[in-house]
Amino acid sequence: MSGIDRASAELDLLGLHESLASPVIESMNFLNEVSQRFPDAVSLAAGRPYEGLFDTEAVHRYLRRYTDHLMERFDGDVVQVRRTMLQYGRTKGIIHDLIARNLAVDENVVVDPESIVVTVGCQEALFLTLRALRRSEHDVLLTVLPCYVGVAGAAELVDMPLLPVKGSSEGIDLEDLAAVVARAKESGLRPRACYVVADFANPSGISLSRETRERLLRLAQEHDFLVLEDNPYGIFSSPDTEQPPTLLALDRDRRVVYLGSFAKTGLPGARVGYVVADQRVSTGDGATEPLADQLAKIKSMLTVNTSPIAQAVIGGKLLEHDCSLRAANTEENKVYQRNLRHVLDGLAERFPPGRCPGVSWNAPSGGFFVVLDVPFPVDDELLEHSARRHRVLWTPMHHFYGDGVPRHQIRLSFSYLTPDEITVGLDRLADFIFEQYEAIS
Amino acid sequence: MSGIDRASAELDLLGLHESLASPVIESMNFLNEVSQRFPDAVSLAAGRPYEGLFDTEAVHRYLRRYTDHLMERFDGDVVQVRRTMLQYGRTKGIIHDLIARNLAVDENVVVDPESIVVTVGCQEALFLTLRALRRSEHDVLLTVLPCYVGVAGAAELVDMPLLPVKGSSEGIDLEDLAAVVARAKESGLRPRACYVVADFANPSGISLSRETRERLLRLAQEHDFLVLEDNPYGIFSSPDTEQPPTLLALDRDRRVVYLGSFAKTGLPGARVGYVVADQRVSTGDGATEPLADQLAKIKSMLTVNTSPIAQAVIGGKLLEHDCSLRAANTEENKVYQRNLRHVLDGLAERFPPGRCPGVSWNAPSGGFFVVLDVPFPVDDELLEHSARRHRVLWTPMHHFYGDGVPRHQIRLSFSYLTPDEITVGLDRLADFIFEQYEAIS
């Protein structure tokens, strides 16, 4: 029971935390490793931002820009500037004011900078929120499936079960959500929050309509749960279509905890994200504190604070573009929009009506992902076959359900590639699909 | 029970995770906030590294040095360099090779770079380790009290109880440790690990003798627990006395998980630390993996990876000094040694034998801390009084016991101050102590 076998090993996986033996926590590693094992394959799997515009000199420029900003703020007091940039710092972060301005400029929403905690990527923001909300074994998290792998992973780290809610072509089946919540409460569970990506979701690519957003918020208020809005892709929208306001902007009842990422809009290597949590927490005898302050207490015991140097990189980029990430990503968004059209056109060319029954795809107007329906179940072995034989990678949809059950779907990412690479990737993907189709016909 | 009171607040602290209502997690915030409320007080409380040698330009220099290093490693392939510095990266980090060289140079210990996970400060390293080791409510952590607040905090985040072990003038009472372990096992608990700072501990300043280190390792092997060695202060030793080898260097049974920090030796603003975990974990059918790989899986769901930009800052500093942090901190160590002498001499001057019975202090040969015994119990109110009336801050020892029970001890830190500030601080401290002494006499 001690988990020790001196002959061969010092520890036994069965003696370690259960998350380590779960398929969910393996998923992210598996997907990373497949791409490393097949470096020559074209990857329609990686959800990474485009690297073609990366520039190491920009890091220096951003740092100097933020340093100048601090010099102004501290009236030229170099000691204060050095302290802010290089010393242990404020747990809630130092670029909260710039993040609040960014949300005002890009999302037209006013938030109190004191309700923001700057985090080590959006993943830490998610962890902090779930850690705060999970008090006992009765606390559960609602998530639309399919869902970003990191949500299930973070929930496992705090021993918080997921209650799956059905997805739909609208993004979320709200009738199912209401039914799941009702059943959960009947069986003594407390659904604390519902995780949702309202804009160009990973993996589905779907955006919620304004009406769906408003209905979701009403349900949250009615059934007393929070909405965790994760929004890494919202600004990567088409210039021809308007995205609805964020859930945060539509929220009138402080139901939304907003999870922000700079990995796609700022620089992934900075590992900076944030959470907006302005919910009032009663701390006894009539006093309240913003939920952000509770999250900061957890952060002080988890990572202490987010590197101010990393924050300065993002801060400098924000300052360089008057706090508009839409402005900062004009070129990047052209790349993503061009690639999206290239994928959709390329699929239409290779799979004209009748050519391969059972093959279809959705057509988001932005984001990083398209979902392809195929007429055969897709597991990890099929991915390995595709990588080895056809030299093309993509993501089996089952990874976003966390149950390992093969689905007839794959996720295609196009953010990381050039149009030529997409062309080659789609040629190989089509070969793979035709091969599989013939095998089952 | 839902924790919602719509009239005044959306959430109730009693509905959130228990760690948020614990005195332990409040401690770190309280201590930070007191110093903010009394900015004019001299702080003998802050365990921060000395700022006098900080230089924002050094950040640029370190980044360029590490960029050059990557250019060499990738044979001038700029795309690879950019990807490594700016893209999502390896979960276990990118400066593991340099950290392994640092351990060889400074600690004379050879570790496999693959057993290293680069983390967001030492605090994340601690969290990852505790999260892995805490499987069920039977798993507990041994800690010598008094103990760094962050250990109790991290343990609370994974719902892992602490079993206190008595401290002693030798640092740890090993008889008590053996007895605590035996009692724990009898009552069905699994002591998974013992947390210890072997060199210039926070808060006690004490270093374990070589013999104590060897006995501790034998106990760990005999009773089947790991030793979590946290070593943030080890290199800040006197040139006149030799520190014993680290527990990691003495370990022959892979009992030690080594927690490394660059906050004091590198740059606090980088927020980079690491863990060395080469224990073999059996993953079924005879296969084993290093514990580091399990910790990386947890990290992938917590912070994904440590900012490669922040790692590059530390990497550049390591490269600039041939991977020796002792060499990199020659000037800093002179400051700390000078300050330590100044504190010890200053205490001897102000409290000559007989002047104030019950006042005494220990005399570490390095590190950041000295412990002062006083003839009255010390609580947070007394600290506030000292701050307001005497304009001097220090740390009530009870914070390092986590139980809020006042002790007759305070911790003095001297790492952050100039000798002049220490002189003023000790004058004020003496006034405060004489005042309190007279009140009880």
Coordinates of N, CA and C in Angstrom, one line a residue, chain A residues 1-4 6 8-20 24-26 28-29 48-49 51 54-57 59-60 63-64 67 79 81-83 85-89 91 120 123-124 127 131-135 149-150 153-154 157-159 190 192 221-222 224 226 253-255 263-264 267-271 278-283 288 291 294 297-298 300-310 313 416, chain B residues 1-4 6 8-18 20 24-26 28-29 32 48-49 51 54-57 59-60 63-64 67 79 82-83 85-89 91 120 123-124 127 131-135 149-150 153-154 157-159 190 192 221-222 224 226 253-255 263-264 267-271 278-283 288 291 294 297-298 300-310 313 416:
Chain A
M1 N 0.8 -1.2 0.0 CA 0.0 0.0 0.0 C 0.9 1.3 0.0
S2 N 2.1 1.1 0.4 CA 3.0 2.3 0.5 C 3.4 2.7 -0.9
G3 N 3.2 1.9 -1.9 CA 3.5 2.2 -3.3 C 5.0 2.1 -3.6
I4 N 5.7 1.4 -2.7 CA 7.2 1.3 -2.9 C 7.6 -0.1 -3.2
R6 N 11.1 -1.7 -3.8 CA 12.5 -1.3 -3.9 C 13.3 -1.9 -5.0
S8 N 12.6 -2.4 -8.1 CA 12.5 -1.8 -9.5 C 12.2 -0.3 -9.4
A9 N 11.5 0.2 -8.5 CA 11.1 1.6 -8.5 C 10.8 2.0 -7.1
E10 N 11.0 3.4 -6.9 CA 10.8 3.9 -5.6 C 9.3 4.3 -5.3
L11 N 8.6 4.5 -6.4 CA 7.2 4.9 -6.2 C 6.3 4.2 -7.2
D12 N 5.0 4.1 -6.9 CA 4.1 3.4 -7.8 C 3.1 4.5 -8.2
L13 N 2.8 4.5 -9.5 CA 1.8 5.4 -10.0 C 0.5 5.3 -9.2
L14 N 0.1 4.1 -8.8 CA -1.1 3.9 -8.1 C -1.1 4.5 -6.7
G15 N 0.1 4.9 -6.2 CA 0.2 5.6 -4.9 C 0.2 7.1 -5.1
L16 N 0.2 7.6 -6.3 CA 0.2 9.0 -6.6 C -1.2 9.5 -6.9
H17 N -1.3 10.9 -7.0 CA -2.7 11.4 -7.2 C -3.4 10.9 -8.4
E18 N -4.7 10.6 -8.3 CA -5.4 9.9 -9.3 C -5.4 10.6 -10.7
S19 N -5.2 11.9 -10.7 CA -5.2 12.6 -12.0 C -4.1 12.1 -12.9
L20 N -3.0 11.6 -12.3 CA -1.9 11.1 -13.0 C -2.1 9.8 -13.8
V24 N -7.4 11.9 -19.2 CA -7.5 13.3 -19.5 C -6.1 14.0 -19.4
I25 N -5.4 13.7 -18.3 CA -4.1 14.5 -18.1 C -3.1 13.9 -19.1
E26 N -3.3 12.8 -19.6 CA -2.3 12.2 -20.6 C -2.6 12.8 -22.0
M28 N -3.0 15.9 -23.3 CA -2.2 17.0 -23.7 C -0.8 16.6 -24.1
N29 N -0.2 15.7 -23.2 CA 1.1 15.2 -23.5 C 1.1 14.3 -24.7
R48 N -1.3 26.3 -32.0 CA -0.4 27.3 -31.7 C -0.6 28.5 -32.6
P49 N -0.2 29.7 -32.0 CA -0.3 30.9 -32.9 C 0.8 30.8 -34.0
E51 N 3.8 31.7 -36.2 CA 5.2 32.1 -35.8 C 5.8 33.1 -36.8
F54 N 6.9 36.3 -35.5 CA 7.6 36.4 -34.3 C 8.9 37.1 -34.5
D55 N 9.4 37.8 -33.4 CA 10.6 38.6 -33.5 C 11.2 38.7 -32.1
T56 N 12.4 38.2 -31.9 CA 12.9 38.3 -30.5 C 13.2 39.7 -30.1
E57 N 13.5 40.6 -31.1 CA 13.8 42.0 -30.8 C 12.6 42.7 -30.2
V59 N 10.7 41.6 -28.0 CA 10.7 41.4 -26.6 C 11.4 42.6 -25.9
H60 N 12.6 42.9 -26.5 CA 13.3 44.0 -25.9 C 12.6 45.3 -26.0
L63 N 9.8 45.4 -23.5 CA 10.3 45.7 -22.2 C 10.7 47.1 -22.0
R64 N 11.3 47.7 -23.0 CA 11.7 49.1 -22.9 C 10.5 50.0 -22.8
T67 N 9.1 49.7 -19.4 CA 10.0 50.4 -18.4 C 9.8 51.9 -18.5
V79 N 14.6 53.5 -8.6 CA 14.5 52.5 -7.6 C 13.2 51.8 -7.6
V81 N 11.1 51.7 -10.2 CA 11.0 51.0 -11.5 C 11.6 49.7 -11.4
R82 N 12.9 49.6 -10.8 CA 13.6 48.4 -10.7 C 12.8 47.4 -9.8
R83 N 12.3 48.0 -8.7 CA 11.6 47.1 -7.7 C 10.4 46.5 -8.4
M85 N 9.8 45.9 -11.6 CA 10.2 45.0 -12.7 C 10.9 43.7 -12.2
L86 N 11.7 43.9 -11.1 CA 12.7 42.8 -10.8 C 12.5 42.1 -9.4
Q87 N 11.8 42.8 -8.5 CA 11.6 42.2 -7.2 C 10.4 41.3 -7.1
Y88 N 10.2 40.6 -6.0 CA 8.9 40.0 -5.7 C 7.8 41.1 -5.9
G89 N 6.7 40.8 -6.3 CA 5.7 41.8 -6.6 C 4.3 41.5 -6.1
T91 N 0.8 40.3 -5.7 CA 0.2 39.0 -6.1 C -0.8 39.1 -7.2
V120 N -0.3 33.1 -14.6 CA 0.6 32.4 -15.4 C -0.2 31.7 -16.5
Q123 N -4.4 29.1 -18.1 CA -4.6 27.8 -17.3 C -4.5 28.0 -15.8
E124 N -3.6 28.9 -15.4 CA -3.6 29.1 -13.9 C -4.8 29.9 -13.5
F127 N -7.3 27.2 -13.0 CA -7.1 26.5 -11.8 C -7.5 27.2 -10.5
R131 N -10.1 25.9 -7.9 CA -9.7 25.6 -6.5 C -10.6 26.4 -5.5
A132 N -10.9 27.6 -5.9 CA -11.7 28.4 -4.9 C -13.1 27.8 -4.8
L133 N -13.7 27.4 -6.0 CA -15.1 27.0 -6.0 C -15.3 25.6 -5.5
R134 N -14.3 24.8 -5.5 CA -14.4 23.4 -5.1 C -14.1 23.3 -3.6
R135 N -15.2 23.2 -2.8 CA -15.0 23.1 -1.4 C -15.1 21.6 -0.9
V149 N -9.1 20.4 -23.5 CA -8.6 19.4 -22.6 C -8.1 20.0 -21.2
G150 N -7.6 21.2 -21.2 CA -7.1 21.8 -20.0 C -8.1 22.0 -18.9
G153 N -8.4 18.7 -17.1 CA -7.2 18.6 -16.4 C -7.2 19.4 -15.1
A154 N -7.5 20.7 -15.2 CA -7.5 21.5 -14.0 C -8.5 21.0 -13.0
L157 N -7.2 18.2 -11.0 CA -6.2 18.7 -10.0 C -6.8 19.1 -8.7
V158 N -8.1 19.5 -8.8 CA -8.8 19.9 -7.5 C -9.9 18.9 -7.2
D159 N -9.8 17.7 -7.8 CA -10.7 16.6 -7.5 C -12.2 17.0 -7.7
R190 N -23.7 20.4 -6.1 CA -23.7 21.8 -6.3 C -23.0 22.2 -7.6
R192 N -21.3 24.5 -9.5 CA -20.8 25.8 -9.1 C -20.6 26.7 -10.3
Q221 N -28.3 32.8 -13.6 CA -28.9 33.6 -12.5 C -30.0 32.7 -11.8
E222 N -30.8 32.1 -12.6 CA -32.0 31.4 -12.1 C -31.5 30.2 -11.3
D224 N -28.4 29.7 -10.1 CA -27.4 30.0 -9.1 C -26.0 29.3 -9.4
L226 N -22.1 30.1 -11.6 CA -21.3 31.1 -12.3 C -21.0 30.6 -13.7
D253 N -25.6 40.5 -13.7 CA -25.7 39.9 -12.3 C -24.4 39.4 -11.8
R254 N -23.3 39.9 -12.3 CA -22.0 39.4 -11.8 C -22.0 37.9 -11.8
R255 N -22.4 37.2 -12.8 CA -22.4 35.8 -13.0 C -21.2 35.3 -13.7
A263 N -1.8 34.3 -24.9 CA -1.0 33.4 -25.6 C -1.2 33.5 -27.1
K264 N -2.4 33.8 -27.5 CA -2.6 34.0 -29.0 C -2.5 35.4 -29.4
L267 N 1.9 37.0 -26.7 CA 3.0 36.2 -27.0 C 3.0 35.0 -26.2
P268 N 2.9 33.8 -26.8 CA 2.8 32.6 -26.0 C 4.0 32.4 -24.9
G269 N 5.2 32.8 -25.4 CA 6.3 32.7 -24.5 C 6.3 33.5 -23.3
A270 N 5.4 34.5 -23.2 CA 5.3 35.3 -21.9 C 4.5 34.5 -20.9
R271 N 3.7 33.6 -21.3 CA 2.8 32.8 -20.3 C 2.1 33.8 -19.4
D278 N -15.2 39.8 -10.3 CA -15.7 40.9 -9.4 C -16.9 40.5 -8.5
Q279 N -17.1 39.2 -8.5 CA -18.2 38.7 -7.6 C -17.8 39.1 -6.1
R280 N -18.9 39.5 -5.4 CA -18.6 39.9 -4.0 C -18.7 38.6 -3.1
V281 N -17.7 38.5 -2.3 CA -17.6 37.3 -1.4 C -17.8 37.8 0.0
S282 N -18.8 37.3 0.7 CA -19.0 37.8 2.1 C -18.0 37.1 3.0
T283 N -17.3 37.9 3.8 CA -16.3 37.3 4.6 C -16.7 37.4 6.1
T288 N -17.6 42.4 2.5 CA -17.4 41.6 1.3 C -16.0 42.0 0.7
L291 N -14.1 38.5 -5.4 CA -13.6 37.1 -5.6 C -12.1 37.1 -6.0
Q294 N -9.8 36.6 -3.2 CA -9.7 35.2 -2.8 C -8.8 34.4 -3.7
K297 N -5.2 35.0 -3.0 CA -4.7 34.3 -1.8 C -4.2 32.9 -2.2
I298 N -5.0 32.2 -3.1 CA -4.6 30.9 -3.6 C -3.3 31.0 -4.4
S300 N -1.0 33.2 -4.1 CA 0.2 33.4 -3.3 C 0.8 32.1 -2.8
M301 N 0.0 31.0 -2.7 CA 0.5 29.7 -2.3 C 0.8 28.8 -3.5
L302 N 0.6 29.3 -4.7 CA 0.7 28.4 -5.9 C 1.9 28.9 -6.7
T303 N 1.9 30.2 -7.1 CA 3.1 30.7 -7.9 C 3.5 32.1 -7.4
V304 N 3.0 32.5 -6.2 CA 3.4 33.7 -5.5 C 3.0 35.0 -6.3
N305 N 3.6 35.2 -7.5 CA 3.0 36.2 -8.4 C 3.5 35.9 -9.8
T306 N 2.9 36.5 -10.8 CA 3.3 36.3 -12.2 C 4.5 37.1 -12.5
S307 N 5.5 36.5 -13.1 CA 6.8 37.2 -13.4 C 6.5 38.6 -13.9
P308 N 6.9 39.7 -13.2 CA 6.7 41.0 -13.7 C 7.5 41.3 -15.0
I309 N 8.6 40.6 -15.2 CA 9.3 40.7 -16.5 C 8.4 40.2 -17.6
A310 N 7.7 39.0 -17.4 CA 6.8 38.5 -18.4 C 5.6 39.5 -18.6
V313 N 6.5 42.4 -20.7 CA 6.5 42.1 -22.2 C 5.1 42.4 -22.7
Y416 N -1.2 27.7 -37.4 CA 0.3 27.6 -37.3 C 1.0 27.5 -38.7
Chain B
M1 N -27.1 26.9 1.9 CA -26.0 26.0 1.6 C -25.3 26.4 0.3
S2 N -25.9 27.1 -0.6 CA -25.3 27.4 -1.9 C -24.3 28.5 -1.7
G3 N -24.3 29.1 -0.5 CA -23.3 30.2 -0.3 C -23.7 31.5 -1.0
I4 N -24.9 31.7 -1.5 CA -25.3 32.9 -2.2 C -26.3 33.7 -1.3
R6 N -28.1 37.1 -2.1 CA -28.2 38.0 -3.2 C -28.2 39.5 -2.7
S8 N -26.5 41.0 -0.5 CA -25.2 41.7 -0.2 C -24.1 41.2 -1.0
A9 N -24.1 39.9 -1.3 CA -22.9 39.2 -1.9 C -23.4 38.1 -2.7
E10 N -22.6 37.8 -3.7 CA -22.9 36.7 -4.6 C -22.4 35.3 -4.1
L11 N -21.3 35.4 -3.3 CA -20.7 34.2 -2.8 C -20.4 34.3 -1.3
D12 N -20.3 33.2 -0.6 CA -19.9 33.2 0.8 C -18.6 32.5 1.0
L13 N -17.7 33.1 1.7 CA -16.4 32.5 2.0 C -16.6 31.0 2.5
L14 N -17.7 30.8 3.2 CA -17.9 29.4 3.8 C -18.3 28.4 2.7
G15 N -18.6 28.9 1.5 CA -18.9 28.0 0.4 C -17.7 27.8 -0.5
L16 N -16.6 28.5 -0.2 CA -15.4 28.3 -1.0 C -14.4 27.4 -0.3
H17 N -13.3 27.1 -1.0 CA -12.4 26.1 -0.5 C -11.8 26.5 0.9
E18 N -11.7 25.5 1.7 CA -11.4 25.7 3.2 C -10.1 26.5 3.4
L20 N -9.1 29.0 2.1 CA -9.3 30.4 2.0 C -9.8 31.0 3.4
V24 N -3.4 30.1 7.9 CA -2.1 29.9 7.1 C -2.1 30.7 5.8
I25 N -3.2 30.6 5.1 CA -3.1 31.3 3.7 C -3.2 32.8 3.9
E26 N -3.8 33.2 5.0 CA -3.8 34.7 5.3 C -2.5 35.3 5.7
M28 N 0.7 35.1 4.6 CA 1.6 35.7 3.6 C 1.0 37.0 3.2
N29 N -0.3 37.1 3.0 CA -0.9 38.3 2.7 C -0.9 39.4 3.8
N32 N 2.6 40.8 4.0 CA 2.9 41.8 2.9 C 2.1 43.1 3.1
R48 N 13.1 39.6 1.3 CA 13.4 39.8 -0.1 C 14.9 40.0 -0.3
P49 N 15.4 39.6 -1.5 CA 16.8 39.9 -1.8 C 17.1 41.4 -1.9
E51 N 18.2 44.9 -3.2 CA 17.9 45.5 -4.5 C 19.0 46.4 -5.0
F54 N 20.3 45.7 -8.3 CA 19.4 45.4 -9.4 C 19.7 46.4 -10.6
D55 N 19.4 45.9 -11.8 CA 19.7 46.6 -13.0 C 18.8 46.1 -14.1
T56 N 17.9 47.0 -14.5 CA 17.0 46.5 -15.6 C 17.7 46.2 -16.9
E57 N 18.8 46.9 -17.1 CA 19.6 46.6 -18.3 C 20.1 45.1 -18.3
V59 N 18.6 42.6 -17.5 CA 17.6 41.7 -18.1 C 17.8 41.6 -19.6
H60 N 18.1 42.7 -20.3 CA 18.3 42.7 -21.7 C 19.6 41.9 -22.0
L63 N 19.0 38.2 -21.6 CA 18.2 37.7 -22.7 C 19.0 37.5 -24.0
R64 N 19.9 38.5 -24.3 CA 20.8 38.4 -25.4 C 21.8 37.3 -25.3
T67 N 19.9 34.1 -26.0 CA 19.6 34.1 -27.4 C 20.8 33.6 -28.2
V79 N 14.6 30.6 -36.9 CA 13.2 30.1 -36.7 C 13.1 29.2 -35.4
R82 N 13.6 31.5 -32.3 CA 12.3 32.3 -32.0 C 11.3 31.3 -31.4
R83 N 11.2 30.1 -32.0 CA 10.2 29.2 -31.5 C 10.5 28.8 -30.0
M85 N 12.1 30.6 -27.8 CA 12.0 31.7 -26.9 C 10.6 32.2 -26.8
L86 N 9.8 32.1 -27.8 CA 8.5 32.9 -27.9 C 7.3 32.0 -28.0
Q87 N 7.4 30.8 -28.4 CA 6.2 29.9 -28.6 C 5.9 29.1 -27.4
Y88 N 4.7 28.5 -27.3 CA 4.5 27.5 -26.3 C 5.7 26.5 -26.3
G89 N 6.1 26.0 -25.1 CA 7.3 25.2 -25.1 C 7.2 24.0 -24.3
T91 N 7.1 21.4 -21.6 CA 6.5 21.5 -20.2 C 7.6 21.5 -19.2
V120 N 7.4 27.8 -12.0 CA 7.2 29.2 -11.8 C 7.5 29.4 -10.3
Q123 N 7.8 27.8 -5.3 CA 6.4 27.5 -4.8 C 5.7 26.6 -5.7
E124 N 5.8 26.8 -7.0 CA 5.1 25.8 -7.9 C 5.7 24.4 -7.8
F127 N 4.2 22.8 -4.9 CA 2.8 22.4 -5.2 C 2.8 21.2 -6.0
R131 N 1.0 17.8 -4.8 CA -0.2 17.3 -5.6 C 0.1 15.9 -6.0
A132 N 1.3 15.6 -6.5 CA 1.6 14.2 -6.9 C 1.5 13.2 -5.7
L133 N 2.0 13.6 -4.6 CA 2.1 12.7 -3.4 C 0.8 12.5 -2.7
R134 N -0.1 13.5 -2.8 CA -1.3 13.4 -2.0 C -2.4 12.7 -2.8
R135 N -2.6 11.4 -2.6 CA -3.6 10.7 -3.3 C -4.9 10.6 -2.5
V149 N 6.0 29.7 5.6 CA 4.5 29.7 5.5 C 4.0 29.1 4.2
G150 N 4.8 29.2 3.1 CA 4.3 28.6 1.8 C 4.1 27.1 1.8
G153 N 0.7 26.5 3.1 CA -0.2 27.0 2.2 C -0.4 26.0 1.0
A154 N 0.7 25.5 0.5 CA 0.7 24.6 -0.7 C 0.0 23.3 -0.2
L157 N -3.7 23.6 -0.3 CA -4.3 23.7 -1.6 C -4.6 22.3 -2.1
V158 N -3.8 21.3 -1.6 CA -4.1 19.9 -2.0 C -4.7 19.1 -0.9
D159 N -5.3 19.8 0.1 CA -6.0 19.2 1.2 C -5.1 18.1 1.9
R190 N -0.2 7.8 6.0 CA 1.0 7.6 5.2 C 1.8 8.9 5.1
R192 N 4.2 10.9 3.6 CA 4.8 10.7 2.2 C 6.2 11.4 2.1
Q221 N 14.9 6.5 4.5 CA 15.0 5.2 3.8 C 14.3 4.1 4.7
E222 N 14.6 4.1 6.0 CA 14.0 3.1 6.9 C 12.5 3.2 7.0
D224 N 10.5 4.8 4.9 CA 9.9 4.9 3.6 C 9.1 6.2 3.3
L226 N 9.9 10.4 1.5 CA 10.8 11.2 0.7 C 11.2 12.4 1.6
D253 N 19.9 6.8 -1.9 CA 18.7 6.0 -2.1 C 17.6 6.7 -2.9
R254 N 17.9 7.8 -3.6 CA 16.9 8.6 -4.3 C 15.7 8.9 -3.4
R255 N 16.0 9.4 -2.2 CA 15.0 9.8 -1.2 C 14.7 11.3 -1.3
A263 N 15.0 32.9 -6.9 CA 14.5 34.2 -6.5 C 15.5 35.0 -5.8
K264 N 16.4 34.3 -5.0 CA 17.4 35.0 -4.3 C 18.7 35.0 -5.0
L267 N 17.0 36.2 -10.0 CA 16.3 37.5 -10.0 C 14.8 37.1 -9.6
P268 N 14.3 37.8 -8.5 CA 13.0 37.4 -8.1 C 11.9 37.7 -9.2
G269 N 12.1 38.7 -10.0 CA 11.1 39.1 -11.0 C 11.0 38.1 -12.1
A270 N 12.0 37.1 -12.2 CA 11.9 36.1 -13.3 C 10.9 35.0 -12.8
R271 N 10.7 34.9 -11.5 CA 9.8 33.8 -11.0 C 10.1 32.5 -11.6
D278 N 14.2 12.5 -9.4 CA 14.7 11.4 -10.3 C 14.2 10.0 -9.7
Q279 N 13.3 10.1 -8.8 CA 12.7 8.8 -8.3 C 12.0 8.1 -9.4
R280 N 12.2 6.8 -9.4 CA 11.5 6.0 -10.5 C 10.1 5.7 -10.1
V281 N 9.2 5.9 -11.0 CA 7.8 5.7 -10.7 C 7.4 4.5 -11.6
S282 N 6.9 3.4 -11.0 CA 6.4 2.3 -11.8 C 5.1 2.6 -12.4
T283 N 5.0 2.5 -13.8 CA 3.8 2.8 -14.5 C 3.1 1.6 -15.0
T288 N 9.2 2.1 -15.9 CA 9.2 3.1 -14.9 C 9.5 4.5 -15.6
L291 N 10.0 10.6 -11.6 CA 8.9 11.4 -11.0 C 8.8 12.7 -11.7
Q294 N 6.0 12.8 -14.1 CA 4.7 12.9 -13.5 C 4.4 14.3 -13.1
K297 N 3.3 16.3 -16.0 CA 1.9 16.2 -16.3 C 1.0 17.1 -15.5
I298 N 1.3 17.2 -14.2 CA 0.5 18.1 -13.4 C 0.7 19.5 -13.9
S300 N 1.4 20.6 -16.8 CA 0.7 20.9 -18.0 C -0.7 21.3 -17.8
M301 N -1.3 20.9 -16.7 CA -2.7 21.3 -16.4 C -2.7 22.5 -15.4
L302 N -1.6 23.0 -15.0 CA -1.6 24.0 -14.0 C -1.1 25.4 -14.6
T303 N 0.1 25.3 -15.2 CA 0.6 26.6 -15.8 C 1.2 26.3 -17.2
V304 N 1.0 25.1 -17.7 CA 1.4 24.6 -19.1 C 2.9 24.5 -19.3
N305 N 3.6 25.7 -19.2 CA 5.0 25.7 -19.1 C 5.5 27.0 -18.5
T306 N 6.7 27.0 -18.0 CA 7.3 28.2 -17.4 C 7.7 29.1 -18.5
S307 N 7.4 30.4 -18.4 CA 7.7 31.4 -19.5 C 9.1 31.2 -20.0
P308 N 9.3 30.8 -21.3 CA 10.7 30.7 -21.8 C 11.4 32.0 -21.8
I309 N 10.7 33.1 -21.8 CA 11.4 34.4 -21.7 C 12.0 34.6 -20.3
A310 N 11.2 34.2 -19.3 CA 11.7 34.3 -17.9 C 12.8 33.3 -17.7
V313 N 16.1 34.7 -19.1 CA 16.7 35.7 -18.2 C 17.6 34.9 -17.2
Y416 N 17.4 42.8 2.9 CA 16.9 43.9 2.0 C 17.4 45.2 2.4

